[in-house]
Short mmCIF file of C-alpha atoms and ligand atoms in Angstrom, two decimals:
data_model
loop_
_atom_site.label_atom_id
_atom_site.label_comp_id
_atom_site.label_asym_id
_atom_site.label_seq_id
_atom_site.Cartn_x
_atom_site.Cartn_y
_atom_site.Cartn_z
CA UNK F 759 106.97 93.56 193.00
CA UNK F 760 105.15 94.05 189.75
CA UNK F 761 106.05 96.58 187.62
CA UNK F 762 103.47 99.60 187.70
CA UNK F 763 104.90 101.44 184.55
CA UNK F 764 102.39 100.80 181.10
CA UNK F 765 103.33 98.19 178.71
CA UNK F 766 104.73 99.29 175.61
CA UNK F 767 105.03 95.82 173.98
CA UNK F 768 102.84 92.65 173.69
CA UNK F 769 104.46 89.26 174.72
CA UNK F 770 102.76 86.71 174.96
CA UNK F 771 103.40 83.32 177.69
CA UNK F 772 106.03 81.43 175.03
CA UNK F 773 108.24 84.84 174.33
CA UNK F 774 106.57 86.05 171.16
CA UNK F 775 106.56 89.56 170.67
CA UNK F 776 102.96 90.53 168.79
CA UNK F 777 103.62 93.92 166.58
CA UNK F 778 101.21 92.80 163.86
CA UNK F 779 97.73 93.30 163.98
CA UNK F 780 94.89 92.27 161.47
CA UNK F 781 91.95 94.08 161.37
CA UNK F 782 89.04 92.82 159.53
CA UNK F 783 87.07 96.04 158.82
CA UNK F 784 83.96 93.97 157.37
CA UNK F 785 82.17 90.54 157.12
CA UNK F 786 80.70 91.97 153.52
CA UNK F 787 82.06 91.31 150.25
CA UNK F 788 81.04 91.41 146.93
CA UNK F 789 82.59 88.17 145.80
CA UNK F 790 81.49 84.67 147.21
CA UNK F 791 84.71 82.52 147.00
CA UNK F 792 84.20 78.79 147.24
CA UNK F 793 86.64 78.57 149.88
CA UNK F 794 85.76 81.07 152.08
CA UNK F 795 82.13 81.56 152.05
CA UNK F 796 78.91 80.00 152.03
CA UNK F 797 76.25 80.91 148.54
CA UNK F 798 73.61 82.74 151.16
CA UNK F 799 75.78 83.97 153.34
CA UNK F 800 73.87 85.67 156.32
CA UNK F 801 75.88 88.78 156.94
CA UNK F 802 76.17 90.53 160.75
CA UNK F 803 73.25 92.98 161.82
CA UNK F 804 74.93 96.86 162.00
CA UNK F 805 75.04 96.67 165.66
CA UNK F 806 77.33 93.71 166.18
CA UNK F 807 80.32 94.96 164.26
CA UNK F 808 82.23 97.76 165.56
CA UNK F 809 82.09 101.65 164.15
CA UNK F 810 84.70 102.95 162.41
CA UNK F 811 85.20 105.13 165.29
CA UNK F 812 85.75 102.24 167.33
CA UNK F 813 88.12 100.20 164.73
CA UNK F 814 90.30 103.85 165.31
CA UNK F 815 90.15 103.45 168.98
CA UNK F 816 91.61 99.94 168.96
CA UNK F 817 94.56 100.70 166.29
CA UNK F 818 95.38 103.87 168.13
CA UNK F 819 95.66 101.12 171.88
CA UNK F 820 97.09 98.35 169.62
CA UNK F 821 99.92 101.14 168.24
CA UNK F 822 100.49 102.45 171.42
CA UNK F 823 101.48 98.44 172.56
CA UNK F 824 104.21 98.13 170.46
CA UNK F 825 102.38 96.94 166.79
CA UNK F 826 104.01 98.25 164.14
CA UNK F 827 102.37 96.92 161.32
CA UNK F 828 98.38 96.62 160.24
CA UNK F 829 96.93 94.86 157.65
CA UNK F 830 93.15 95.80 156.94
CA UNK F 831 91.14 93.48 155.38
CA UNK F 832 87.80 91.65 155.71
CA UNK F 833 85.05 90.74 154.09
CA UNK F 834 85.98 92.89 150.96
CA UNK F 835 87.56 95.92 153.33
CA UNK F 836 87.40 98.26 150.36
CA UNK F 837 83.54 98.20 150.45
CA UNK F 838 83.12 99.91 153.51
CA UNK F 839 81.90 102.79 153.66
CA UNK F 840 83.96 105.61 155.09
CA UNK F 841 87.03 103.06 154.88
CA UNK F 842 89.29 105.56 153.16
CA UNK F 843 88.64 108.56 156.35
CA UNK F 844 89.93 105.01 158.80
CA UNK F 845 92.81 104.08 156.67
CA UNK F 846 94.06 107.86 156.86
CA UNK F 847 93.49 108.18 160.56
CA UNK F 848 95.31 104.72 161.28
CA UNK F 849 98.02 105.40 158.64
CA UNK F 850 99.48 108.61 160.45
CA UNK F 851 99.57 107.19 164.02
CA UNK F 852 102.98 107.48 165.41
CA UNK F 853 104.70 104.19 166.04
CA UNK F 854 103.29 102.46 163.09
CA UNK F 855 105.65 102.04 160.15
CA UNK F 856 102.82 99.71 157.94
CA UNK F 857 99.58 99.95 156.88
CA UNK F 858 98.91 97.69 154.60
CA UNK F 859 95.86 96.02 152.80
CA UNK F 860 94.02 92.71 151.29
CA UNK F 861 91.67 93.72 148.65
CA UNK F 862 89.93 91.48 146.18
CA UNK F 863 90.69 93.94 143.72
CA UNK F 864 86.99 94.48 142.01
CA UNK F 865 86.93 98.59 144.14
CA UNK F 866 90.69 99.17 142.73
CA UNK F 867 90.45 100.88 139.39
CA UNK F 868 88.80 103.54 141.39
CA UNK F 869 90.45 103.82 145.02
CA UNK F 870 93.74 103.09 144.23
CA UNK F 871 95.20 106.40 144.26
CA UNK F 872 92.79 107.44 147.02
CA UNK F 873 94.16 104.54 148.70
CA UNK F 874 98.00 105.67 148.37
CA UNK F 875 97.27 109.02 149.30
CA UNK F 876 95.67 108.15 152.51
CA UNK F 877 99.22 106.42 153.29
CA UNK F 878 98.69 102.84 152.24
CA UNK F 879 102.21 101.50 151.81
CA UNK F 880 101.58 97.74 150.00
CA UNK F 881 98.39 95.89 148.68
CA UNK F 882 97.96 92.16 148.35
CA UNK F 883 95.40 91.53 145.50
CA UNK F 884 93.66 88.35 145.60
CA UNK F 885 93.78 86.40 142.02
CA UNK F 886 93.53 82.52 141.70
CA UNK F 887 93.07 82.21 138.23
CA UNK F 888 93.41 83.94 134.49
CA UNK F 889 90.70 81.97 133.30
CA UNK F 890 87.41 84.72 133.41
CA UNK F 891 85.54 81.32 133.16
CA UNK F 892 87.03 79.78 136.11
CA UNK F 893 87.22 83.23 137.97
CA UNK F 894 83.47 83.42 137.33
CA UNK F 895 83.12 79.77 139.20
CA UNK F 896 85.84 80.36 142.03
CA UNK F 897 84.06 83.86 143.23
CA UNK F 898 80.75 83.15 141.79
CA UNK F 899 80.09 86.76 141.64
CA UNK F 900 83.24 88.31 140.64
CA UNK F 901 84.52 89.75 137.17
CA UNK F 902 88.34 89.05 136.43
CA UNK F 903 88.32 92.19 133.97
CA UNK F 904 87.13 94.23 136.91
CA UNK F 905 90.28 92.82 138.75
CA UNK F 906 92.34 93.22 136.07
CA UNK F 907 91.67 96.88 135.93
CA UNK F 908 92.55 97.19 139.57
CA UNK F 909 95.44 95.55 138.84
CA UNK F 910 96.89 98.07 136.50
CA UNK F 911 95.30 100.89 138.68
CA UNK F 912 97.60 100.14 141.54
CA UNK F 913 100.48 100.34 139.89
CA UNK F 914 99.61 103.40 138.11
CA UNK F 915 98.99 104.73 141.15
CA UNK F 916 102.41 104.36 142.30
CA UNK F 917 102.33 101.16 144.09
CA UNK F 918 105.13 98.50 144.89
CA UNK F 919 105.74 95.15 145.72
CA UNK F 920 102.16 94.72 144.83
CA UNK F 921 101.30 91.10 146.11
CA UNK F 922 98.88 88.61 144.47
CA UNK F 923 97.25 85.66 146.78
CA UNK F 924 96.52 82.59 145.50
CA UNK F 925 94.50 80.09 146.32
CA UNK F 926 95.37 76.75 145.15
CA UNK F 927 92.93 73.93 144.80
CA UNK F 928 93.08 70.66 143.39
CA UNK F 929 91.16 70.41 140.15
CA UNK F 930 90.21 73.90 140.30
CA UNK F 931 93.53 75.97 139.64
CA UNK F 932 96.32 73.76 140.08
CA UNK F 933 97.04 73.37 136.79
CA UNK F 934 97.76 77.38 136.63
CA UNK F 935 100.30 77.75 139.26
CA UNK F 936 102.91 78.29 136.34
CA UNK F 937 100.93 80.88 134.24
CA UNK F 938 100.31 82.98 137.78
CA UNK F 939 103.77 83.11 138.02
CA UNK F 940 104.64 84.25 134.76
CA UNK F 941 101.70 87.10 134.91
CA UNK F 942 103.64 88.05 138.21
CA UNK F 943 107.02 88.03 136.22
CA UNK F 944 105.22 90.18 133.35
CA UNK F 945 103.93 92.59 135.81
CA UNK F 946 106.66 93.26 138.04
CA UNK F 947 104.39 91.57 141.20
CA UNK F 948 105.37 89.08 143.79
CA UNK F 949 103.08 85.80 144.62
CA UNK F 950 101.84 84.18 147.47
CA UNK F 951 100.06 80.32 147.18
CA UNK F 952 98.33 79.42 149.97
CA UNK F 953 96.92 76.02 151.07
CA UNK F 954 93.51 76.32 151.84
CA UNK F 955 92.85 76.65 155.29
CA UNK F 956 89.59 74.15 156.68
CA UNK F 957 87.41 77.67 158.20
CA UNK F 958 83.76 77.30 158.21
CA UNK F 959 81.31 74.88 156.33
CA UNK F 960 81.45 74.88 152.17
CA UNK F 961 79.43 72.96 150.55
CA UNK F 962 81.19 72.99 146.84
CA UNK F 963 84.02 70.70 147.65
CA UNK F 964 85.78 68.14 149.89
CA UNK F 965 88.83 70.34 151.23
CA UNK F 966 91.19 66.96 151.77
CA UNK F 967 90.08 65.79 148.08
CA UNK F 968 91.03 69.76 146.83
CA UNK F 969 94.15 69.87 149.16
CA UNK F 970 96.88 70.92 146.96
CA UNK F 971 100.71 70.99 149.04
CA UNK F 972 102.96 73.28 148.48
CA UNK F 973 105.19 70.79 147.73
CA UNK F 974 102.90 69.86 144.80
CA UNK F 975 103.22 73.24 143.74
CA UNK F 976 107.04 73.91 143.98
CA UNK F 977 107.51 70.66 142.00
CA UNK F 978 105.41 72.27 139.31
CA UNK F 979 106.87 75.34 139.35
CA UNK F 980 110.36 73.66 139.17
CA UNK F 981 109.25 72.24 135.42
CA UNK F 982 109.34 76.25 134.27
CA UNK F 983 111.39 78.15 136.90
CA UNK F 984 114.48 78.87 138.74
CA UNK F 985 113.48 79.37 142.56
CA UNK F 986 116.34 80.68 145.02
CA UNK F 987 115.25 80.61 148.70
CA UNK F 988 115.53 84.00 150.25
CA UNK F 989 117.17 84.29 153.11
CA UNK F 990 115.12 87.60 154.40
CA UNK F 991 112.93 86.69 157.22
CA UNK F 992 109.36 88.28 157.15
CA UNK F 993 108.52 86.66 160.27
CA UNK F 994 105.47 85.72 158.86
CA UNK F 995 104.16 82.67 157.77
CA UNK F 996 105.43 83.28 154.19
CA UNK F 997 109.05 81.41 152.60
CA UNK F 998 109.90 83.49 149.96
CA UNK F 999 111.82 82.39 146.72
CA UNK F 1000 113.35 84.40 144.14
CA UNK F 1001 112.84 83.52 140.55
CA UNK F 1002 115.91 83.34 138.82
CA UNK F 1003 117.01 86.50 136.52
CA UNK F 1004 113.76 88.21 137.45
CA UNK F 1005 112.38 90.62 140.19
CA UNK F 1006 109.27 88.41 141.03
CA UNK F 1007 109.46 86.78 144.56
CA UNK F 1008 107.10 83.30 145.02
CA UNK F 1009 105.92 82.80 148.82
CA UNK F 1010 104.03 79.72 150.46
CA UNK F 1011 101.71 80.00 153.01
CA UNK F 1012 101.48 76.00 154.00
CA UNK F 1013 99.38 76.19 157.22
CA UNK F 1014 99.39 72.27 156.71
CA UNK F 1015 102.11 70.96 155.86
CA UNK F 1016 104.69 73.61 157.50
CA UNK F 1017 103.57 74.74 160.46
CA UNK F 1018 104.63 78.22 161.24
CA UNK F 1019 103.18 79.14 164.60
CA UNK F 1020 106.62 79.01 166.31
CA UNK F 1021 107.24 82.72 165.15
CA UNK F 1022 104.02 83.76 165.16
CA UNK F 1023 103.93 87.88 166.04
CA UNK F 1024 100.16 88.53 164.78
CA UNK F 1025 96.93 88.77 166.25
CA UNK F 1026 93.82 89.52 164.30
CA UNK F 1027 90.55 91.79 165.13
CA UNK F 1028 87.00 90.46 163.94
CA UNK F 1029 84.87 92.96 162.71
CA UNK F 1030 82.80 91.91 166.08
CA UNK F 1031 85.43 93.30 167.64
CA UNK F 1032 86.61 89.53 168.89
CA UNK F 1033 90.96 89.65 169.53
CA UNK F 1034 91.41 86.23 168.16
CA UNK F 1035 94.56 85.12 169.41
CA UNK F 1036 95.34 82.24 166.47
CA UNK F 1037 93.46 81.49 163.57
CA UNK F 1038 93.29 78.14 164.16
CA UNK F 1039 91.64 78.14 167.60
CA UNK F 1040 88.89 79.99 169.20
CA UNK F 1041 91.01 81.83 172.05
CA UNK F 1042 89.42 85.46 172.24
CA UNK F 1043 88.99 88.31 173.97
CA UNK F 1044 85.45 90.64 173.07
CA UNK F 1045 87.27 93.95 173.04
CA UNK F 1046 84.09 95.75 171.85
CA UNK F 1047 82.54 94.83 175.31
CA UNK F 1048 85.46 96.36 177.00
CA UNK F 1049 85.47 99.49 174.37
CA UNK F 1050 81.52 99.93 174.96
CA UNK F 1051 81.48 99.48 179.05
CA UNK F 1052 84.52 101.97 179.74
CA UNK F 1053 84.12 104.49 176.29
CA UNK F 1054 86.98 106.70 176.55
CA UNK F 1055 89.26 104.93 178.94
CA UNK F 1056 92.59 103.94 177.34
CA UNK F 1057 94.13 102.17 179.97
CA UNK F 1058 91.40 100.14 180.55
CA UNK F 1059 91.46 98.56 176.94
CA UNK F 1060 95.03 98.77 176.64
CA UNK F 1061 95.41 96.29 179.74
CA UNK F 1062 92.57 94.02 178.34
CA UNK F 1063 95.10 93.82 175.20
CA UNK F 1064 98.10 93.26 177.05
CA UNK F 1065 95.77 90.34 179.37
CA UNK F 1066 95.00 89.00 176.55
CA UNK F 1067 98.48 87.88 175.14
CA UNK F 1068 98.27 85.22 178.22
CA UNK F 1069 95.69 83.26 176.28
CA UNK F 1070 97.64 82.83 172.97
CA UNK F 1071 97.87 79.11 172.10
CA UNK F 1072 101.12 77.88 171.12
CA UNK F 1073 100.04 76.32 167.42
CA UNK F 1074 97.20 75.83 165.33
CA UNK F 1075 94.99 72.32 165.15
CA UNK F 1076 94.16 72.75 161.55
CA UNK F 1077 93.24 69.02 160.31
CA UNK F 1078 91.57 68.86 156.62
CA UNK F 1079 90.64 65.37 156.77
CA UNK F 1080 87.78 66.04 159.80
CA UNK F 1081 85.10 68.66 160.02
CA UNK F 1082 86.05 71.94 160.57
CA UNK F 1083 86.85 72.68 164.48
CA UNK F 1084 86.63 76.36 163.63
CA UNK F 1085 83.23 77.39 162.39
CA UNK F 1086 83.50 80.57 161.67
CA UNK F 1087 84.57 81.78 158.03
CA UNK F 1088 87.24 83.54 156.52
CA UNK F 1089 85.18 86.74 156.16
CA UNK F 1090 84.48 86.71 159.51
CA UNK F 1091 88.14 86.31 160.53
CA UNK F 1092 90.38 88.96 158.58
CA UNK F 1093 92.57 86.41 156.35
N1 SAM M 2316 88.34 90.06 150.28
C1 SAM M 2316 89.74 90.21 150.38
C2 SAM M 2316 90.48 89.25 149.48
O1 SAM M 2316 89.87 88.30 149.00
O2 SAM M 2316 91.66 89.47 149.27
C3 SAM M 2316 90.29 90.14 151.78
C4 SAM M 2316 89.71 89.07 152.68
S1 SAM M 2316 90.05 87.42 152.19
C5 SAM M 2316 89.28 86.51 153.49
C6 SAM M 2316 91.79 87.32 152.51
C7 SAM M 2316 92.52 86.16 151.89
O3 SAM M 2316 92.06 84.97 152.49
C8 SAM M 2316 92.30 86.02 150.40
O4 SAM M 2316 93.56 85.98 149.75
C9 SAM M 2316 91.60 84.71 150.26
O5 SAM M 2316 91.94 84.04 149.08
C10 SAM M 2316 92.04 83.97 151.49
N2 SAM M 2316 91.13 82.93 151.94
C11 SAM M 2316 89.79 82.98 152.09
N3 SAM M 2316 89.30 81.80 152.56
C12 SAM M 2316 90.37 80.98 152.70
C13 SAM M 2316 90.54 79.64 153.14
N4 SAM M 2316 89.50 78.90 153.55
N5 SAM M 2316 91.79 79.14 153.16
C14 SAM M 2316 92.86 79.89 152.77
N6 SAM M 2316 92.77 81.15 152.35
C15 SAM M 2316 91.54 81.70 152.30
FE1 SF4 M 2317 85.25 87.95 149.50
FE2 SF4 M 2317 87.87 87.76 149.86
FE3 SF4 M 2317 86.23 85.92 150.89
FE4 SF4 M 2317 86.55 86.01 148.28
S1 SF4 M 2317 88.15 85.56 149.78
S2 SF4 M 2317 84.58 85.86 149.34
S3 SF4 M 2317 86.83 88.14 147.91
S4 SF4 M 2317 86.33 88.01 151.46
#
């Protein structure tokens, strides 16, 4: 007989418990990275993304399943308005021990303290370069003194473990992969590089002819550092390194050329309201149809959740060398 008690946990049909959820809280930014966007962008009309109200609704189901750890991001998540009421409502739900964020960094040297004391624990700031030059051409519209500023705001506002994101691309930034280090070193902040991953159309570059491996990078790094695996699991896609007689950790987010799906415990929410199941597939679920035909009814989304876990692919098809598969962009995805 089935069992008739709720679910308290997601699992999905190859054993993987989900307990981390990414919420992409807008499709709007005020940067226009090469990698992740199109120049004109054509952003979503009001009505298509959910309400704030709504985001709340679906952490409060998602936290009552079992997930113990949200990252909100977007879009630029920091430029939506009413974003800091959300983050406090979603940060003092019982059952979640993480609320966490991916910020560009250009809102920072204002909401960073707001930010902590509506019970953000960690912040990954996005930085690919030191060059303002090269900053300028990478984001097209953003300001790496702006950053900067945000930079030193978050730690003066008491954060830890502050992570910056990297983007690495051939002929672009590779040649800086030792300097971002070292301004992680200086600052007492950890690193992630990440291979770039082949969503939606760009138009400034050939992603195969930009691909830059991690392996490309760790040899690199090896010319300057000391890296010492660590042996802590984050059971995310992430390998951690230590550097050598500092505090700075390294990580490596190698969607090509180390598959990490095997351990895979996240989902991520569109700012549709679309459960994508993997980021590199289109499996979904359209949670804001489910939230706007039964408002109010808990259960009812709750089991959508939980029915959705049975259409989580086993691995990503990311593949560089063809057109993208998956159209839609970063922005709209939550990276
Ligand atoms: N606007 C915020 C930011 O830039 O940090 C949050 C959203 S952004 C989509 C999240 C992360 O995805 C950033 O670190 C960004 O560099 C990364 N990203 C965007 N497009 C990417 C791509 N095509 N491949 C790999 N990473 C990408
Ligand atoms: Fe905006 Fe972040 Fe995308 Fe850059 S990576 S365009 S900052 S959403």
């Amino acid at each position: 007989m089935p069992s008739t008690a709720s679910p308290t946990q997601l699992i999905d049909r190859f054993g993987r418990t989900v307990d981390y959820l990414r919420i992409s809280v807008t499709d709007r930014c005020d940067f226009r990275c090469v990698y992740c966007m199109a120049e004109n962008m054509t952003f979503l009309p009001r009505a298509d993304i959910l309400s704030l109200e709504e985001i709340d609704t679906l952490a409060q189901a998602f936290v009552a399943l079992g997930v113990k750890k949200i990252r909100i991001t977007g879009g630029e998540p920091l430029v939506r308005k009413g974003v800091l009421g959300l983050l406090h409502n979603i940060a003092a739900l019982d059952g979640l021990k993480e609320l966490v964020i991916t910020t560009n960094g250009s809102q920072l040297s204002t909401m960073a303290a707001p930010l902590k004391a509506a019970g953000v624990k960690r912040l990954n700031i996005s930085l690919d370069t030191l060059d303002a030059d090269k900053f300028k051409a990478i984001t097209r519209t953003g300001d790496l003194h702006q950053v900067m500023r945000g930079i030193h705001a978050a730690k003066a506002a008491g954060f830890t473990r502050i992570k910056i994101n990297a983007v690495i691309l051939k002929g672009r930034n590779h040649e800086e992969v030792c300097d971002l280090v070292q301004f992680a070193i200086d600052n007492g902040l950890d690193i992630s590089f990440i291979e770039e991953m082949p969503l939606g159309v760009v138009a400034q570059h050939d992603r195969a002819e930009a691909y830059y491996s991690t392996d490309a990078i760790k040899a690199d790094l090896a010319q300057s550092f000391n890296l010492l695996p660590c042996t802590e699991n984050t059971g995310g896609p992430s390998h951690y390194y230590a550097v050598a007689g500092t505090s700075a950790r390294v990580g490596f987010i190698s969607p090509h050329s180390h598959n990490f799906c095997g351990s895979c415990n996240r989902v991520r929410l569109t700012v549709e309201g679309r459960l994508l199941l993997c980021l590199g597939n289109e499996h979904s679920v359209d949670l804001k149809a489910v939230l706007r035909e039964h408002p109010g009814n808990m259960p009812v989304l709750k089991q959508a959740i939980v029915q959705a876990m049975q259409i989580k692919p086993e691995s990503h098809q990311f593949n560089i060398h063809e057109q993208p598969v998956i159209l839609r962009y970063m922005n709209m995805t939550g990276g």
